[in-house]
Each structure stands twice: as structure tokens, then as C-alpha cells.
mmCIF file with all atom_site columns, C-alpha atoms in Angstrom:
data_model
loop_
_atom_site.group_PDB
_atom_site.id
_atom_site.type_symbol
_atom_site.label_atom_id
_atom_site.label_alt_id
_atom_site.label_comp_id
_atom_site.label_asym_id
_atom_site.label_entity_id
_atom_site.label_seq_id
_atom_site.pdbx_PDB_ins_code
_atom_site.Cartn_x
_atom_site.Cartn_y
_atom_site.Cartn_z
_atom_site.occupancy
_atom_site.B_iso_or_equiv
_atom_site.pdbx_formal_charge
_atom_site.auth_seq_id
_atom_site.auth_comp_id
_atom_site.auth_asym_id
_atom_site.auth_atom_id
_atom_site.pdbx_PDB_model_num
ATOM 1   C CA . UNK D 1 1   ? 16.408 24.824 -44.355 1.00 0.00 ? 1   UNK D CA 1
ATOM 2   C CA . UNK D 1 2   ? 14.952 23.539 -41.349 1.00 0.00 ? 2   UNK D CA 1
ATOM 3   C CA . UNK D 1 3   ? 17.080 22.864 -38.352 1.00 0.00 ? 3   UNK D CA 1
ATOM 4   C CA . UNK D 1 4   ? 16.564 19.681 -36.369 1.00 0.00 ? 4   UNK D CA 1
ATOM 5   C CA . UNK D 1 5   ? 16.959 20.089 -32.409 1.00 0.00 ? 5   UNK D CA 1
ATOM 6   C CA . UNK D 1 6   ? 18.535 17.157 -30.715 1.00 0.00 ? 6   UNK D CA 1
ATOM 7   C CA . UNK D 1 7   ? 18.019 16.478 -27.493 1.00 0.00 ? 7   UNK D CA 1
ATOM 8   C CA . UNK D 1 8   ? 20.569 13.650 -25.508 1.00 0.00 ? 8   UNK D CA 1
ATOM 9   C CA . UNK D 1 9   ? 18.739 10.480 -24.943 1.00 0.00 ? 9   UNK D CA 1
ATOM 10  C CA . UNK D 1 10  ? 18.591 9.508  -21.859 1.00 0.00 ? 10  UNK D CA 1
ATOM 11  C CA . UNK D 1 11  ? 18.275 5.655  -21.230 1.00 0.00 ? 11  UNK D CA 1
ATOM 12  C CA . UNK D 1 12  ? 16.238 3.823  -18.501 1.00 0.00 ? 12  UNK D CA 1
ATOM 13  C CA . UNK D 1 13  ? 19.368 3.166  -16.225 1.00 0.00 ? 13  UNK D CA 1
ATOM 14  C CA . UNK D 1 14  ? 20.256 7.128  -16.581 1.00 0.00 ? 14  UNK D CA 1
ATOM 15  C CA . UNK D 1 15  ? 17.075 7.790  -15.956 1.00 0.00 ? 15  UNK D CA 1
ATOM 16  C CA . UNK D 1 16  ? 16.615 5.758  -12.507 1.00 0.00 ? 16  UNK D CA 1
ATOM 17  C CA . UNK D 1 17  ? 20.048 7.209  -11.362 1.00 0.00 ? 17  UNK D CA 1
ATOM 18  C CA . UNK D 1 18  ? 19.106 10.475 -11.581 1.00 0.00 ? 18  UNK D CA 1
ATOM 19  C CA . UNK D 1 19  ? 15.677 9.623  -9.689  1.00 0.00 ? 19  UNK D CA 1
ATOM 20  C CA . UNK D 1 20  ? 17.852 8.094  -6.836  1.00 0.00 ? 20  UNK D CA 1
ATOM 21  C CA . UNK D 1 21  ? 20.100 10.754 -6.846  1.00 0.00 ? 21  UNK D CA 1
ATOM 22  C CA . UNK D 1 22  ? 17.227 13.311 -6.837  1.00 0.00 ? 22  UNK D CA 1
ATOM 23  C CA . UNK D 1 23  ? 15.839 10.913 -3.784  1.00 0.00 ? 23  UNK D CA 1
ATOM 24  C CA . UNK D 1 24  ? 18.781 10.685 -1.692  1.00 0.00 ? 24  UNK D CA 1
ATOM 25  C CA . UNK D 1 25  ? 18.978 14.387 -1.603  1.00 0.00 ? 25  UNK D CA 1
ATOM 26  C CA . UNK D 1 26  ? 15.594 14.750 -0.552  1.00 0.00 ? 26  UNK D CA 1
ATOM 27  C CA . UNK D 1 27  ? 15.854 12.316 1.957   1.00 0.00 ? 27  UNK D CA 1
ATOM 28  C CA . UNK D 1 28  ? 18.732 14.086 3.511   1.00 0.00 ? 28  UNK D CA 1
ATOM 29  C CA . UNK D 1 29  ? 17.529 17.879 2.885   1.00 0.00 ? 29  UNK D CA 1
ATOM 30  C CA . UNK D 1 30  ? 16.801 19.189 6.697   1.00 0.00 ? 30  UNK D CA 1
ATOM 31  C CA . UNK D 1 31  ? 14.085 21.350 4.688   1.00 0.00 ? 31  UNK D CA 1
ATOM 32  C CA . UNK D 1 32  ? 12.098 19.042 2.526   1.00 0.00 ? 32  UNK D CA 1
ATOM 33  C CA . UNK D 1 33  ? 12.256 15.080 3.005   1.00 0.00 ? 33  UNK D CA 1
ATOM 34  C CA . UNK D 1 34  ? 13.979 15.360 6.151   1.00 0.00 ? 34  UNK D CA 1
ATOM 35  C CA . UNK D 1 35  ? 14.024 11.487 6.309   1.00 0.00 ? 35  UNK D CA 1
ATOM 36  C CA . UNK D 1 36  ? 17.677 11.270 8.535   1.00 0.00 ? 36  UNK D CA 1
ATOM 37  C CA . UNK D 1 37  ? 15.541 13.650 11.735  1.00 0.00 ? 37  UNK D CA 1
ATOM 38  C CA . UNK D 1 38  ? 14.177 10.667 12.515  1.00 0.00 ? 38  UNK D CA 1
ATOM 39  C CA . UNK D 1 39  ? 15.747 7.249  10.726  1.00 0.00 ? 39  UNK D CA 1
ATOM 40  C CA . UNK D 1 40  ? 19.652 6.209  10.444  1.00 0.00 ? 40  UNK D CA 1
ATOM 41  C CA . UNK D 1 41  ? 20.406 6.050  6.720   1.00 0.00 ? 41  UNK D CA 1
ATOM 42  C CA . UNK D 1 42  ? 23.576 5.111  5.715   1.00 0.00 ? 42  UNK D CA 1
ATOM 43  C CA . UNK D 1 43  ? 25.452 7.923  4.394   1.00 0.00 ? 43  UNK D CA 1
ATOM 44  C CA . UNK D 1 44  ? 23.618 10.295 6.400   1.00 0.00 ? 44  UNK D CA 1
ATOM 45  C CA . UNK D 1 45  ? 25.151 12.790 9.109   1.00 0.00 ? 45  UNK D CA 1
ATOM 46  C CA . UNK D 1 46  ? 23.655 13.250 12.768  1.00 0.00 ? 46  UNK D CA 1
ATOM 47  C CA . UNK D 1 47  ? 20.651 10.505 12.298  1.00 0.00 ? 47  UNK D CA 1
ATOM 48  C CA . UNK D 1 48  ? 17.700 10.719 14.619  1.00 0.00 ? 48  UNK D CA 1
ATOM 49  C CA . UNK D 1 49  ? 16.655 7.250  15.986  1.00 0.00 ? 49  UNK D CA 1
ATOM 50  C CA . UNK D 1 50  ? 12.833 7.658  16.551  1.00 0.00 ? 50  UNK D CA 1
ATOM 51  C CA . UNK D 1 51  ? 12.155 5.574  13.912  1.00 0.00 ? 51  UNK D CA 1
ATOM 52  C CA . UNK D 1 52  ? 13.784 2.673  12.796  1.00 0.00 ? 52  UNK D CA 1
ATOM 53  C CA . UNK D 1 53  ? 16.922 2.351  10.531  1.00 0.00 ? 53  UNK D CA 1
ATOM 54  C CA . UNK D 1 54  ? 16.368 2.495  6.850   1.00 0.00 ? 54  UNK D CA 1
ATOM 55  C CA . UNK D 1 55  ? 17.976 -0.607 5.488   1.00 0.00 ? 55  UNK D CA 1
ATOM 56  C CA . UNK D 1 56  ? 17.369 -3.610 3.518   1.00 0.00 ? 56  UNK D CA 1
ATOM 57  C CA . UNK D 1 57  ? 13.562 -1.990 2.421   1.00 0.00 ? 57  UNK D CA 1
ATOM 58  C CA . UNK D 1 58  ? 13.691 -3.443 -0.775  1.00 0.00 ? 58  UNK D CA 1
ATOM 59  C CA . UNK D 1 59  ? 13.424 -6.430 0.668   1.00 0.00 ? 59  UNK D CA 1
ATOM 60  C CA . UNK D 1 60  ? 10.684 -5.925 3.037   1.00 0.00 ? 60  UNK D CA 1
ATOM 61  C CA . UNK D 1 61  ? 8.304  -3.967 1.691   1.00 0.00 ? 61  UNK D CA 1
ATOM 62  C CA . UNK D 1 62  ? 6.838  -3.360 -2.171  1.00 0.00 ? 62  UNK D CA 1
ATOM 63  C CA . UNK D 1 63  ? 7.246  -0.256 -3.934  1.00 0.00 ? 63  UNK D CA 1
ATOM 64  C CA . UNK D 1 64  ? 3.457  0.452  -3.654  1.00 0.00 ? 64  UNK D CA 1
ATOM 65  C CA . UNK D 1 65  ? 3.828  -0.500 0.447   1.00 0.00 ? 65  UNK D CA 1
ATOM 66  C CA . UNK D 1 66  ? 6.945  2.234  0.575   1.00 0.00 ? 66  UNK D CA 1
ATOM 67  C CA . UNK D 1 67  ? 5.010  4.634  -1.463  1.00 0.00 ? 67  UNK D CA 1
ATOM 68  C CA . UNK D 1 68  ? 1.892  4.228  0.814   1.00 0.00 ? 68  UNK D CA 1
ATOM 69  C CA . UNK D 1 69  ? 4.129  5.025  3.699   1.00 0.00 ? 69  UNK D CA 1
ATOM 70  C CA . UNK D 1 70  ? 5.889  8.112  2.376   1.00 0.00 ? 70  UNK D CA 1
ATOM 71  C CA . UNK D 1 71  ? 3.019  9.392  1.743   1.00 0.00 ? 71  UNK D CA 1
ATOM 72  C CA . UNK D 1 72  ? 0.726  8.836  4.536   1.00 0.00 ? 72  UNK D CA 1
ATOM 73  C CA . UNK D 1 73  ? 1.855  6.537  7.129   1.00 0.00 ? 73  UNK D CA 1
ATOM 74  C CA . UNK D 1 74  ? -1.483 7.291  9.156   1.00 0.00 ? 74  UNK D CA 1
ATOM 75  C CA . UNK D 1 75  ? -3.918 5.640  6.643   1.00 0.00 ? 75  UNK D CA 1
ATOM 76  C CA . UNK D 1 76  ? -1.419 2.327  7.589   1.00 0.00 ? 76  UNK D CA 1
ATOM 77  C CA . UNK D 1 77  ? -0.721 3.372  11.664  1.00 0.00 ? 77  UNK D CA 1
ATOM 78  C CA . UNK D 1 78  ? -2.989 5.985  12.855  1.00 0.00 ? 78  UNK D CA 1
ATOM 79  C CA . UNK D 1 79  ? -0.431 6.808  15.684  1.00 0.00 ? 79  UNK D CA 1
ATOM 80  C CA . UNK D 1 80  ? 2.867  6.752  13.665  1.00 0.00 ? 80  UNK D CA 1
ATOM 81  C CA . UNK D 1 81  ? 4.684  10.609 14.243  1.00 0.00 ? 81  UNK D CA 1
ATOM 82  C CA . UNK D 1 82  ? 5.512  10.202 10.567  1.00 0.00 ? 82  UNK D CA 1
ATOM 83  C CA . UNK D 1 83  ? 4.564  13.130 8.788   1.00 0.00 ? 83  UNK D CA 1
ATOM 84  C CA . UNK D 1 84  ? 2.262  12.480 5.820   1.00 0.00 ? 84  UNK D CA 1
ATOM 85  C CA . UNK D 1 85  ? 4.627  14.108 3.142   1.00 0.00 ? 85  UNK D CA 1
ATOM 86  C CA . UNK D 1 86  ? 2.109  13.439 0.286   1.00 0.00 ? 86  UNK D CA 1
ATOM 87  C CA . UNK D 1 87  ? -1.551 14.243 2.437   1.00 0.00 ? 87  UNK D CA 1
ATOM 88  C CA . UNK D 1 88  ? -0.010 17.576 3.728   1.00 0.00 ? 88  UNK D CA 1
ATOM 89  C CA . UNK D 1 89  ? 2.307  18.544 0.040   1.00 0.00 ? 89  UNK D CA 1
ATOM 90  C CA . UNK D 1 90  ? 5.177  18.117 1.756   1.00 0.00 ? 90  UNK D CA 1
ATOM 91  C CA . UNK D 1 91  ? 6.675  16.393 -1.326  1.00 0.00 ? 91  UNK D CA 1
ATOM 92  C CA . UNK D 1 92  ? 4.690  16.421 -4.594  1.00 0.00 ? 92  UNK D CA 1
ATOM 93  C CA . UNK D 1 93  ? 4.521  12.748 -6.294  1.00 0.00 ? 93  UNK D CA 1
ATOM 94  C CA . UNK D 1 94  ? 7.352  13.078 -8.304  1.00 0.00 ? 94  UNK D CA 1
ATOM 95  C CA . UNK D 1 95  ? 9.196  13.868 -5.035  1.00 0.00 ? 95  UNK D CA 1
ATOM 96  C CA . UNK D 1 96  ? 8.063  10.759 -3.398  1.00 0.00 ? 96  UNK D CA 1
ATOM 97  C CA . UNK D 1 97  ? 9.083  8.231  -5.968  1.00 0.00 ? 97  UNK D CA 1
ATOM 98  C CA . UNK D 1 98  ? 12.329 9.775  -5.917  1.00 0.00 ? 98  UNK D CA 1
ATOM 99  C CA . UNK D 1 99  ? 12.949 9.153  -2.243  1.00 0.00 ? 99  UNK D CA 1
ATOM 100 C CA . UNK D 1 100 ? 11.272 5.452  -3.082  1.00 0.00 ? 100 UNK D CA 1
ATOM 101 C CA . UNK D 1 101 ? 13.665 4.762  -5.683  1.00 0.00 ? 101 UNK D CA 1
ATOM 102 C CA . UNK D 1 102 ? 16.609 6.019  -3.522  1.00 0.00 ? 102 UNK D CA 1
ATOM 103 C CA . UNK D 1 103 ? 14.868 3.857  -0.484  1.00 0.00 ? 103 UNK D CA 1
ATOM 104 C CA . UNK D 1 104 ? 14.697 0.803  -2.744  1.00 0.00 ? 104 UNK D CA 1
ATOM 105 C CA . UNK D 1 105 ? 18.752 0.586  -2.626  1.00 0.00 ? 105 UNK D CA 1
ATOM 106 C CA . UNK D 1 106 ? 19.111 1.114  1.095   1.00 0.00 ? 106 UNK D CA 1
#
């Protein structure tokens, strides 16, 4: 007899928690997004305030624009001191919509 696997089914919603989840904690990993060195993010200890605060983003900007800027701010500003996460593989793509998603419910 042949035994089925199951596997748990994960539903959009889970699925988009987990991404923010997985965002938020790259955003405030000192060693990988490193978002909260430079931007206050609520939630996040000992914020750095060289760039602005990370709030309301949904509102302001498009997913594409956020993406865009996550990964290479310079394409958009040429003298931003935002690192290009995506240009130099800072965070890999999968990486970067997570810290979109989590951005999108600042």
C-alpha cells in the first residue's frame, strides 16, 4: 500500500504573516537588514535617526516604489547613504519582500 504524505496547508493570510514576521526580523537583525542603524521603527531598540522614521509607508509609497528602494536606493537618489541591499547581495529577493511586507504595516 502506498502511503500518502500530507503536508499542512498553509493559507494566504498564514502565509503573509510569516513573510512579515520573517521581515521584521530582518529589519531589526544588526547583521543582515540592519534597517533600525539608521531609521526609528516602532518596536525597535536604540534607533539611528539618519534617515527618516519608518511609518505610515504603505501609504506613501507602492510596493514596487519600496522594493526599488530596498534594493537600490541609488538608481532613485544617487547620494542616498542607503546601502543597496539587493545590488551588493546584502539580502537575496526573497529577503527583500519580506522586509517590504513587514514595511507595508509600519
Amino acid at each position: 500500500m502506498l502511503a500518502l504524505l500530507t503536508y499542512p496547508i498553509l493559507t494566504a493570510s498564514a502565509v503573509q504573516a510569516q513573510s512579515i514576521a520573517e521581515g521584521q526580523k530582518l529589519a531589526f537583525d544588526r547583521a543582515k537588514g540592519n534597517c533600525l542603524t539608521c531609521h526609528v521603527i516602532k518596536g525597535g531598540d536604540l534607533p539611528g535617526t539618519i534617515g527618516p522614521e519608518l511609518s505610515d509607508l504603505k501609504s506613501r509609497y507602492s510596493r514596487d516604489d519600496l522594493i526599488a528602494i530596498v534594493s537600490d536606493e541609488t538608481k532613485r537618489n544617487p547620494l542616498t547613504v542607503m546601502p543597496p541591499f539587493g545590488r551588493n547581495r546584502i539580502l537575496s529577493e526573497k529577503e527583500i519582500n519580506a522586509v517590504v511586507d513587514f514595511l507595508q504595516t509600519l
